[in-house]
mmCIF file of C-alpha atoms in Angstrom:
data_model
loop_
_atom_site.group_PDB
_atom_site.id
_atom_site.type_symbol
_atom_site.label_atom_id
_atom_site.label_comp_id
_atom_site.label_asym_id
_atom_site.label_seq_id
_atom_site.Cartn_x
_atom_site.Cartn_y
_atom_site.Cartn_z
ATOM 1 C CA UNK A 859 18.613 15.663 27.758
ATOM 2 C CA UNK A 860 18.862 18.701 26.776
ATOM 3 C CA UNK A 861 20.114 22.168 28.171
ATOM 4 C CA UNK A 862 20.091 25.748 26.999
ATOM 5 C CA UNK A 863 22.852 28.332 27.935
ATOM 6 C CA UNK A 864 23.130 32.123 26.938
ATOM 7 C CA UNK A 865 26.621 33.173 25.281
ATOM 8 C CA UNK A 866 27.971 36.686 24.835
ATOM 9 C CA UNK A 867 30.630 38.077 22.730
ATOM 10 C CA UNK A 868 33.438 39.404 24.237
ATOM 11 C CA UNK A 869 35.567 41.939 23.447
ATOM 12 C CA UNK A 870 38.948 42.748 24.742
ATOM 13 C CA UNK A 871 40.780 46.002 24.300
ATOM 14 C CA UNK A 872 44.488 46.596 25.070
ATOM 15 C CA UNK A 873 45.308 49.342 27.202
ATOM 16 C CA UNK A 874 41.862 49.925 28.085
ATOM 17 C CA UNK A 875 38.727 48.989 30.597
ATOM 18 C CA UNK A 876 35.482 46.807 29.698
ATOM 19 C CA UNK A 877 32.458 45.078 31.529
ATOM 20 C CA UNK A 878 29.169 43.731 30.485
ATOM 21 C CA UNK A 879 26.475 45.846 32.090
ATOM 22 C CA UNK A 880 22.820 43.137 32.271
ATOM 23 C CA UNK A 881 21.284 45.526 29.416
ATOM 24 C CA UNK A 882 23.297 43.499 27.564
ATOM 25 C CA UNK A 883 25.482 46.492 27.375
ATOM 26 C CA UNK A 884 29.352 46.852 26.982
ATOM 27 C CA UNK A 885 30.848 49.287 28.757
ATOM 28 C CA UNK A 886 34.489 50.849 27.052
ATOM 29 C CA UNK A 887 35.787 52.952 29.342
ATOM 30 C CA UNK A 888 39.726 54.814 28.175
ATOM 31 C CA UNK A 889 41.858 55.796 30.538
ATOM 32 C CA UNK A 890 43.506 59.040 31.029
ATOM 33 C CA UNK A 891 46.578 57.573 30.185
ATOM 34 C CA UNK A 892 45.920 57.097 27.272
ATOM 35 C CA UNK A 893 48.058 58.267 24.486
ATOM 36 C CA UNK A 894 45.229 60.050 22.763
ATOM 37 C CA UNK A 895 45.565 62.633 23.792
ATOM 38 C CA UNK A 896 42.363 63.771 25.465
ATOM 39 C CA UNK A 897 42.567 65.196 29.309
ATOM 40 C CA UNK A 898 39.113 64.671 30.863
ATOM 41 C CA UNK A 899 36.404 62.640 31.582
ATOM 42 C CA UNK A 900 36.125 60.711 28.348
ATOM 43 C CA UNK A 901 32.503 59.673 27.956
ATOM 44 C CA UNK A 902 31.883 55.873 28.350
ATOM 45 C CA UNK A 903 30.467 54.075 24.526
ATOM 46 C CA UNK A 904 27.659 51.555 24.628
ATOM 47 C CA UNK A 905 27.664 48.788 22.101
ATOM 48 C CA UNK A 906 24.554 47.004 21.945
ATOM 49 C CA UNK A 907 25.656 43.208 21.581
ATOM 50 C CA UNK A 908 22.809 40.390 19.967
ATOM 51 C CA UNK A 909 22.940 37.153 22.262
ATOM 52 C CA UNK A 910 23.022 34.099 20.741
ATOM 53 C CA UNK A 911 21.417 31.309 22.447
ATOM 54 C CA UNK A 912 22.308 27.973 22.632
ATOM 55 C CA UNK A 913 21.217 24.715 22.995
ATOM 56 C CA UNK A 914 23.494 21.561 23.868
ATOM 57 C CA UNK A 915 22.359 18.140 23.457
ATOM 58 C CA UNK A 916 23.813 14.725 24.670
ATOM 59 C CA UNK A 917 23.836 12.143 22.044
ATOM 60 C CA UNK A 918 25.421 8.602 22.801
ATOM 61 C CA UNK A 919 27.732 7.377 20.256
ATOM 62 C CA UNK A 920 28.960 3.617 20.019
ATOM 63 C CA UNK A 921 32.528 4.828 19.591
ATOM 64 C CA UNK A 922 33.633 4.636 23.002
ATOM 65 C CA UNK A 923 30.657 4.686 25.562
ATOM 66 C CA UNK A 924 30.897 8.407 25.687
ATOM 67 C CA UNK A 925 28.147 11.031 25.104
ATOM 68 C CA UNK A 926 28.943 13.936 22.556
ATOM 69 C CA UNK A 927 27.782 17.153 23.743
ATOM 70 C CA UNK A 928 27.260 18.963 20.137
ATOM 71 C CA UNK A 929 25.738 22.541 19.833
ATOM 72 C CA UNK A 930 22.272 23.407 17.738
ATOM 73 C CA UNK A 931 21.878 27.460 17.364
ATOM 74 C CA UNK A 932 18.669 28.420 18.240
ATOM 75 C CA UNK A 933 17.954 28.667 14.240
ATOM 76 C CA UNK A 934 18.220 25.260 13.232
ATOM 77 C CA UNK A 935 14.891 23.725 12.750
ATOM 78 C CA UNK A 936 14.736 20.755 15.799
ATOM 79 C CA UNK A 937 11.819 18.745 14.538
ATOM 80 C CA UNK A 938 13.802 16.533 11.615
ATOM 81 C CA UNK A 939 11.746 18.124 9.298
ATOM 82 C CA UNK A 940 13.383 19.829 5.852
ATOM 83 C CA UNK A 941 15.052 22.869 6.492
ATOM 84 C CA UNK A 942 13.961 23.523 2.416
ATOM 85 C CA UNK A 943 11.598 22.590 0.094
ATOM 86 C CA UNK A 944 14.727 21.197 -2.105
ATOM 87 C CA UNK A 945 16.596 19.848 0.272
ATOM 88 C CA UNK A 946 13.260 17.450 0.659
ATOM 89 C CA UNK A 947 12.937 17.080 -2.925
ATOM 90 C CA UNK A 948 16.742 15.771 -2.600
ATOM 91 C CA UNK A 949 16.078 13.013 -0.145
ATOM 92 C CA UNK A 950 12.715 12.104 -1.647
ATOM 93 C CA UNK A 951 12.461 9.341 -4.168
ATOM 94 C CA UNK A 952 9.554 8.279 -5.289
ATOM 95 C CA UNK A 953 8.443 4.444 -4.816
ATOM 96 C CA UNK A 954 9.137 1.306 -6.544
ATOM 97 C CA UNK A 955 5.923 0.628 -8.252
ATOM 98 C CA UNK A 956 6.138 4.429 -10.049
ATOM 99 C CA UNK A 957 9.457 3.875 -10.861
ATOM 100 C CA UNK A 958 9.229 0.592 -12.186
ATOM 101 C CA UNK A 959 4.853 1.506 -14.228
ATOM 102 C CA UNK A 960 7.388 4.428 -15.687
ATOM 103 C CA UNK A 961 10.223 1.637 -16.610
ATOM 104 C CA UNK A 962 7.780 -0.062 -18.247
ATOM 105 C CA UNK A 963 6.786 2.279 -20.664
ATOM 106 C CA UNK A 964 9.917 3.860 -21.407
ATOM 107 C CA UNK A 965 11.353 0.575 -22.508
ATOM 108 C CA UNK A 966 8.414 -0.094 -24.692
ATOM 109 C CA UNK A 967 9.108 3.375 -26.741
ATOM 110 C CA UNK A 968 12.824 2.273 -26.673
ATOM 111 C CA UNK A 969 12.099 -0.958 -28.187
ATOM 112 C CA UNK A 970 9.449 0.768 -30.831
ATOM 113 C CA UNK A 971 12.242 3.049 -31.565
ATOM 114 C CA UNK A 972 14.912 0.419 -31.776
ATOM 115 C CA UNK A 973 12.735 -2.343 -34.027
ATOM 116 C CA UNK A 974 11.658 0.397 -36.520
ATOM 117 C CA UNK A 975 15.106 2.240 -36.386
ATOM 118 C CA UNK A 976 16.013 -1.681 -37.415
ATOM 119 C CA UNK A 977 18.344 -2.769 -34.715
ATOM 120 C CA UNK A 978 17.680 -5.780 -33.464
ATOM 121 C CA UNK A 979 20.128 -8.495 -32.725
ATOM 122 C CA UNK A 980 18.344 -11.175 -35.277
ATOM 123 C CA UNK A 981 20.800 -14.245 -33.737
ATOM 124 C CA UNK A 982 19.564 -13.196 -30.336
ATOM 125 C CA UNK A 983 15.705 -12.587 -31.464
ATOM 126 C CA UNK A 984 15.145 -16.561 -33.354
ATOM 127 C CA UNK A 985 17.088 -18.060 -30.706
ATOM 128 C CA UNK A 986 14.184 -16.586 -28.248
ATOM 129 C CA UNK A 987 11.670 -17.971 -30.895
ATOM 130 C CA UNK A 988 12.830 -20.863 -30.146
ATOM 131 C CA UNK A 989 12.509 -20.422 -25.998
ATOM 132 C CA UNK A 990 9.216 -19.263 -26.812
ATOM 133 C CA UNK A 991 7.654 -20.974 -29.265
ATOM 134 C CA UNK A 992 8.909 -24.661 -30.295
ATOM 135 C CA UNK A 993 9.559 -25.330 -26.346
ATOM 136 C CA UNK A 994 6.517 -23.553 -25.495
ATOM 137 C CA UNK A 995 4.428 -26.271 -27.294
ATOM 138 C CA UNK A 996 3.809 -29.099 -24.894
ATOM 139 C CA UNK A 997 3.049 -27.546 -21.765
ATOM 140 C CA UNK A 998 0.141 -25.488 -23.525
ATOM 141 C CA UNK A 999 -1.151 -27.998 -26.003
ATOM 142 C CA UNK A 1000 -1.907 -30.008 -22.880
ATOM 143 C CA UNK A 1001 -3.206 -27.598 -20.200
ATOM 144 C CA UNK A 1002 -5.734 -26.096 -23.648
ATOM 145 C CA UNK A 1003 -7.008 -30.048 -23.454
ATOM 146 C CA UNK A 1004 -8.102 -30.180 -20.371
ATOM 147 C CA UNK A 1005 -9.666 -26.644 -20.168
ATOM 148 C CA UNK A 1006 -10.972 -28.175 -22.924
ATOM 149 C CA UNK A 1007 -12.463 -31.045 -21.342
ATOM 150 C CA UNK A 1008 -13.862 -28.686 -18.533
ATOM 151 C CA UNK A 1009 -15.612 -26.851 -20.221
ATOM 152 C CA UNK A 1010 -16.986 -29.813 -22.596
ATOM 153 C CA UNK A 1011 -18.927 -30.956 -18.957
ATOM 154 C CA UNK A 1012 -19.964 -28.338 -18.063
ATOM 155 C CA UNK A 1013 -21.422 -26.699 -21.705
ATOM 156 C CA UNK A 1014 -23.307 -30.531 -22.131
ATOM 157 C CA UNK A 1015 -25.004 -30.931 -19.313
ATOM 158 C CA UNK A 1016 -26.948 -28.202 -19.587
ATOM 159 C CA UNK A 1017 -27.143 -27.703 -23.152
ATOM 160 C CA UNK A 1018 -27.596 -31.742 -22.599
ATOM 161 C CA UNK A 1019 -30.938 -31.279 -20.303
ATOM 162 C CA UNK A 1020 -32.094 -27.547 -23.086
ATOM 163 C CA UNK A 1021 -31.762 -29.894 -25.847
ATOM 164 C CA UNK A 1022 -29.509 -28.143 -27.193
ATOM 165 C CA UNK A 1023 -26.972 -30.783 -28.541
ATOM 166 C CA UNK A 1024 -25.997 -29.530 -31.472
ATOM 167 C CA UNK A 1025 -25.567 -25.956 -30.208
ATOM 168 C CA UNK A 1026 -23.051 -27.427 -28.167
ATOM 169 C CA UNK A 1027 -19.744 -27.293 -30.479
ATOM 170 C CA UNK A 1028 -20.921 -23.583 -31.563
ATOM 171 C CA UNK A 1029 -20.837 -22.759 -28.126
ATOM 172 C CA UNK A 1030 -17.653 -24.103 -27.706
ATOM 173 C CA UNK A 1031 -15.939 -23.221 -30.700
ATOM 174 C CA UNK A 1032 -16.971 -18.994 -29.992
ATOM 175 C CA UNK A 1033 -15.466 -19.288 -26.194
ATOM 176 C CA UNK A 1034 -12.786 -21.008 -27.697
ATOM 177 C CA UNK A 1035 -11.714 -18.865 -30.125
ATOM 178 C CA UNK A 1036 -12.994 -15.403 -28.825
ATOM 179 C CA UNK A 1037 -11.155 -15.548 -24.845
ATOM 180 C CA UNK A 1038 -10.051 -19.064 -23.724
ATOM 181 C CA UNK A 1039 -7.310 -20.283 -26.281
ATOM 182 C CA UNK A 1040 -5.471 -16.689 -25.802
ATOM 183 C CA UNK A 1041 -5.427 -16.017 -22.218
ATOM 184 C CA UNK A 1042 -4.856 -19.708 -21.095
ATOM 185 C CA UNK A 1043 -1.516 -19.663 -23.444
ATOM 186 C CA UNK A 1044 -1.028 -15.982 -22.242
ATOM 187 C CA UNK A 1045 -1.453 -17.228 -18.476
ATOM 188 C CA UNK A 1046 0.865 -21.081 -19.532
ATOM 189 C CA UNK A 1047 3.848 -18.009 -20.846
ATOM 190 C CA UNK A 1048 4.154 -15.477 -18.770
ATOM 191 C CA UNK A 1049 4.048 -18.376 -16.347
ATOM 192 C CA UNK A 1050 7.344 -20.247 -18.047
ATOM 193 C CA UNK A 1051 8.568 -17.736 -20.117
ATOM 194 C CA UNK A 1052 7.763 -14.541 -18.593
ATOM 195 C CA UNK A 1053 9.416 -15.618 -15.075
ATOM 196 C CA UNK A 1054 12.553 -17.140 -17.048
ATOM 197 C CA UNK A 1055 12.953 -13.350 -18.647
ATOM 198 C CA UNK A 1056 12.893 -11.418 -15.147
ATOM 199 C CA UNK A 1057 14.989 -13.903 -13.502
ATOM 200 C CA UNK A 1058 17.803 -13.289 -16.815
ATOM 201 C CA UNK A 1059 17.422 -10.220 -16.419
ATOM 202 C CA UNK A 1060 17.594 -9.521 -13.098
ATOM 203 C CA UNK A 1061 20.808 -11.945 -12.116
ATOM 204 C CA UNK A 1062 22.125 -9.632 -15.147
ATOM 205 C CA UNK A 1063 21.997 -6.763 -13.908
ATOM 206 C CA UNK A 1064 22.647 -7.672 -9.803
ATOM 207 C CA UNK A 1065 25.540 -9.425 -11.496
ATOM 208 C CA UNK A 1066 26.794 -6.020 -13.364
ATOM 209 C CA UNK A 1067 26.829 -7.691 -15.711
ATOM 210 C CA UNK A 1068 25.311 -5.480 -18.216
ATOM 211 C CA UNK A 1069 26.985 -1.913 -17.168
ATOM 212 C CA UNK A 1070 29.865 -4.439 -19.322
ATOM 213 C CA UNK A 1071 27.595 -4.484 -22.086
ATOM 214 C CA UNK A 1072 27.099 -0.713 -21.767
ATOM 215 C CA UNK A 1073 31.076 -0.741 -21.593
ATOM 216 C CA UNK A 1074 31.540 -2.859 -24.215
ATOM 217 C CA UNK A 1075 29.429 -0.431 -26.798
ATOM 218 C CA UNK A 1076 26.678 -2.538 -26.571
ATOM 219 C CA UNK A 1077 23.081 -1.433 -25.735
ATOM 220 C CA UNK A 1078 21.529 -3.761 -23.595
ATOM 221 C CA UNK A 1079 17.736 -2.917 -25.028
ATOM 222 C CA UNK A 1080 19.238 -4.161 -28.387
ATOM 223 C CA UNK A 1081 20.882 -7.366 -26.710
ATOM 224 C CA UNK A 1082 18.611 -8.082 -24.216
ATOM 225 C CA UNK A 1083 14.707 -6.729 -24.276
ATOM 226 C CA UNK A 1084 14.251 -5.883 -28.112
ATOM 227 C CA UNK A 1085 14.336 -9.901 -29.129
ATOM 228 C CA UNK A 1086 12.742 -11.016 -26.271
ATOM 229 C CA UNK A 1087 9.487 -8.504 -26.918
ATOM 230 C CA UNK A 1088 9.891 -9.583 -31.182
ATOM 231 C CA UNK A 1089 9.918 -13.627 -29.988
ATOM 232 C CA UNK A 1090 7.144 -13.424 -26.974
ATOM 233 C CA UNK A 1091 4.592 -10.820 -29.694
ATOM 234 C CA UNK A 1092 5.119 -13.941 -32.898
ATOM 235 C CA UNK A 1093 5.372 -17.331 -30.667
ATOM 236 C CA UNK A 1094 1.748 -17.047 -29.044
ATOM 237 C CA UNK A 1095 -0.424 -16.255 -31.274
ATOM 238 C CA UNK A 1096 1.062 -19.584 -33.196
ATOM 239 C CA UNK A 1097 0.600 -21.255 -29.249
ATOM 240 C CA UNK A 1098 -3.071 -18.928 -29.731
ATOM 241 C CA UNK A 1099 -3.805 -20.478 -32.896
ATOM 242 C CA UNK A 1100 -2.621 -24.800 -31.632
ATOM 243 C CA UNK A 1101 -4.139 -24.466 -28.111
ATOM 244 C CA UNK A 1102 -7.916 -23.974 -30.009
ATOM 245 C CA UNK A 1103 -7.135 -26.708 -32.606
ATOM 246 C CA UNK A 1104 -6.170 -29.187 -29.253
ATOM 247 C CA UNK A 1105 -9.064 -27.870 -27.471
ATOM 248 C CA UNK A 1106 -11.788 -28.402 -29.609
ATOM 249 C CA UNK A 1107 -10.273 -31.598 -30.720
ATOM 250 C CA UNK A 1108 -10.246 -32.812 -27.058
ATOM 251 C CA UNK A 1109 -13.827 -31.280 -26.639
ATOM 252 C CA UNK A 1110 -15.276 -33.651 -29.151
ATOM 253 C CA UNK A 1111 -13.670 -36.136 -28.661
ATOM 254 C CA UNK A 1112 -15.457 -36.026 -24.683
ATOM 255 C CA UNK A 1113 -18.698 -35.716 -26.437
ATOM 256 C CA UNK A 1114 -18.687 -37.844 -28.818
ATOM 257 C CA UNK A 1115 -17.151 -41.206 -26.124
ATOM 258 C CA UNK A 1116 -18.672 -39.858 -22.818
ATOM 259 C CA UNK A 1117 -21.849 -37.985 -23.659
ATOM 260 C CA UNK A 1118 -23.233 -39.268 -27.010
ATOM 261 C CA UNK A 1119 -23.034 -36.378 -28.914
ATOM 262 C CA UNK A 1120 -21.215 -36.870 -31.920
ATOM 263 C CA UNK A 1121 -18.303 -35.355 -33.574
ATOM 264 C CA UNK A 1122 -19.960 -34.404 -36.637
ATOM 265 C CA UNK A 1123 -21.758 -32.313 -34.952
ATOM 266 C CA UNK A 1124 -19.975 -31.197 -33.333
ATOM 267 C CA UNK A 1125 -17.715 -29.610 -35.719
ATOM 268 C CA UNK A 1126 -20.986 -28.593 -37.978
ATOM 269 C CA UNK A 1127 -22.256 -26.573 -35.535
ATOM 270 C CA UNK A 1128 -18.680 -25.299 -34.584
ATOM 271 C CA UNK A 1129 -18.060 -23.975 -38.737
ATOM 272 C CA UNK A 1130 -21.571 -22.478 -38.655
ATOM 273 C CA UNK A 1131 -20.684 -20.321 -35.556
ATOM 274 C CA UNK A 1132 -17.249 -18.788 -36.288
ATOM 275 C CA UNK A 1133 -16.333 -16.252 -38.052
ATOM 276 C CA UNK A 1134 -12.582 -15.062 -39.064
ATOM 277 C CA UNK A 1135 -12.954 -12.272 -36.886
ATOM 278 C CA UNK A 1136 -13.201 -14.777 -33.817
ATOM 279 C CA UNK A 1137 -9.452 -15.983 -34.931
ATOM 280 C CA UNK A 1138 -8.768 -12.872 -35.848
ATOM 281 C CA UNK A 1139 -9.847 -11.520 -33.263
ATOM 282 C CA UNK A 1140 -7.818 -14.057 -30.747
ATOM 283 C CA UNK A 1141 -4.438 -13.342 -33.140
ATOM 284 C CA UNK A 1142 -4.673 -9.846 -31.824
ATOM 285 C CA UNK A 1143 -4.930 -10.122 -28.533
ATOM 286 C CA UNK A 1144 -1.646 -13.061 -28.197
ATOM 287 C CA UNK A 1145 -0.203 -10.283 -29.647
ATOM 288 C CA UNK A 1146 -0.755 -7.592 -27.669
ATOM 289 C CA UNK A 1147 -0.472 -10.399 -23.999
ATOM 290 C CA UNK A 1148 2.952 -11.196 -25.522
ATOM 291 C CA UNK A 1149 3.910 -7.219 -25.401
ATOM 292 C CA UNK A 1150 2.748 -7.304 -21.941
ATOM 293 C CA UNK A 1151 4.078 -10.600 -20.219
ATOM 294 C CA UNK A 1152 7.885 -9.822 -22.301
ATOM 295 C CA UNK A 1153 8.038 -5.266 -21.595
ATOM 296 C CA UNK A 1154 7.255 -5.568 -17.696
ATOM 297 C CA UNK A 1155 8.674 -8.858 -17.359
ATOM 298 C CA UNK A 1156 12.407 -7.374 -19.038
ATOM 299 C CA UNK A 1157 11.055 -3.962 -17.352
ATOM 300 C CA UNK A 1158 11.081 -5.757 -14.198
ATOM 301 C CA UNK A 1159 14.567 -8.267 -14.589
ATOM 302 C CA UNK A 1160 16.657 -4.968 -14.942
ATOM 303 C CA UNK A 1161 15.137 -2.994 -12.573
ATOM 304 C CA UNK A 1162 16.416 -5.718 -9.551
ATOM 305 C CA UNK A 1163 18.094 -4.092 -6.710
ATOM 306 C CA UNK A 1164 19.200 -5.910 -3.145
ATOM 307 C CA UNK A 1165 21.213 -9.174 -4.725
ATOM 308 C CA UNK A 1166 19.396 -12.799 -4.890
ATOM 309 C CA UNK A 1167 16.745 -11.824 -2.677
ATOM 310 C CA UNK A 1168 15.763 -9.401 -4.912
ATOM 311 C CA UNK A 1169 15.501 -11.568 -8.268
ATOM 312 C CA UNK A 1170 13.654 -13.832 -5.743
ATOM 313 C CA UNK A 1171 11.149 -10.189 -5.740
ATOM 314 C CA UNK A 1172 11.294 -8.824 -9.151
ATOM 315 C CA UNK A 1173 10.542 -12.648 -10.268
ATOM 316 C CA UNK A 1174 8.055 -13.196 -8.480
ATOM 317 C CA UNK A 1175 6.301 -9.782 -8.605
ATOM 318 C CA UNK A 1176 6.550 -10.147 -12.891
ATOM 319 C CA UNK A 1177 4.624 -12.705 -13.169
ATOM 320 C CA UNK A 1178 1.812 -11.305 -11.127
ATOM 321 C CA UNK A 1179 1.849 -7.705 -13.236
ATOM 322 C CA UNK A 1180 2.135 -10.152 -16.971
ATOM 323 C CA UNK A 1181 -1.266 -11.612 -15.403
ATOM 324 C CA UNK A 1182 -3.213 -8.712 -13.660
ATOM 325 C CA UNK A 1183 -2.235 -6.859 -16.684
ATOM 326 C CA UNK A 1184 -3.425 -9.757 -19.643
ATOM 327 C CA UNK A 1185 -6.639 -9.958 -17.479
ATOM 328 C CA UNK A 1186 -7.384 -6.102 -18.021
ATOM 329 C CA UNK A 1187 -6.489 -5.889 -21.463
ATOM 330 C CA UNK A 1188 -8.494 -9.124 -21.883
ATOM 331 C CA UNK A 1189 -11.503 -7.192 -20.901
ATOM 332 C CA UNK A 1190 -10.457 -4.038 -22.893
ATOM 333 C CA UNK A 1191 -9.940 -5.755 -26.031
ATOM 334 C CA UNK A 1192 -12.704 -7.746 -25.394
ATOM 335 C CA UNK A 1193 -14.828 -4.692 -24.882
ATOM 336 C CA UNK A 1194 -14.032 -3.000 -28.111
ATOM 337 C CA UNK A 1195 -13.638 -6.119 -30.285
ATOM 338 C CA UNK A 1196 -17.096 -7.247 -29.267
ATOM 339 C CA UNK A 1197 -19.686 -4.610 -28.989
ATOM 340 C CA UNK A 1198 -23.453 -4.521 -29.406
ATOM 341 C CA UNK A 1199 -25.642 -7.602 -29.885
ATOM 342 C CA UNK A 1200 -24.053 -11.134 -30.964
ATOM 343 C CA UNK A 1201 -26.602 -13.183 -34.044
ATOM 344 C CA UNK A 1202 -22.971 -15.544 -33.937
ATOM 345 C CA UNK A 1203 -25.564 -18.786 -32.816
ATOM 346 C CA UNK A 1204 -28.272 -18.054 -34.741
ATOM 347 C CA UNK A 1205 -27.053 -20.613 -36.944
ATOM 348 C CA UNK A 1206 -26.651 -23.346 -34.550
ATOM 349 C CA UNK A 1207 -30.003 -23.896 -33.681
#
């Protein structure tokens, strides 16, 4: 309910007579008995007074069940829009994905600066290296073995029909070295290690343990983030190399036992097709993927809000963003490393 009323200012003069005319003027007349001592008719004085309009609003409250009447001046903005740009900026907060994306860049810069300055917690780094490396070997090798056998089935079926049995090993070696080994290993590590990083740091953030570290004089980036980034970048290349070896071994065993292609033919074809740059590019890719996984997971963890529910959302989001970042970085690095027409398979025929 909305009502409007007009308020007029009241003047009171002691020993005087005043009244308000309809034309919004106040007429003041002085009495003849005024001590000023004038005789005769005293001229009247007209004062122009502004009229102030006030709008009344009825706003229900939950305190007593009765409506509360509040007066709002006509000049006040009543369409719930910001009264000024400063007020709008003070009430505006950036979207979550925006400031989290910026936090990834800021955290990456802080980690680089800490490593250059030598501010690394080496004991924590060794603990994280053991966690990322040896404790992740089993699941990575198992995944790589079955992926290699699945690709062997597809390649052998098609290449045997074309009479290109001697090129199967070269194609498998190139596929594993350039793409499959680093990508599959990074996906496994992102699901196992990245989710753990995000959950741990998210729990520490919502329980204010990171604030406790700051109170004790320890930098959370030095103690929590930098060791995880170093461990991921160091362990992932070795995991990639082992996955490549196991994948090729499982492919050769399957081709020999099921399709009758000798292991010596597979290995000889792979040796002819592979070059040193193929292995080096896989190592570089795995290091980049490790940095993406660790930085994104840590950034999502330290920006967690909302208690236990926020921890779960941050963990899921960190894994998804890490996988997307892996695929985007894989495309960019492949485009930079392998340009033009290739001649790696010409020695396999």
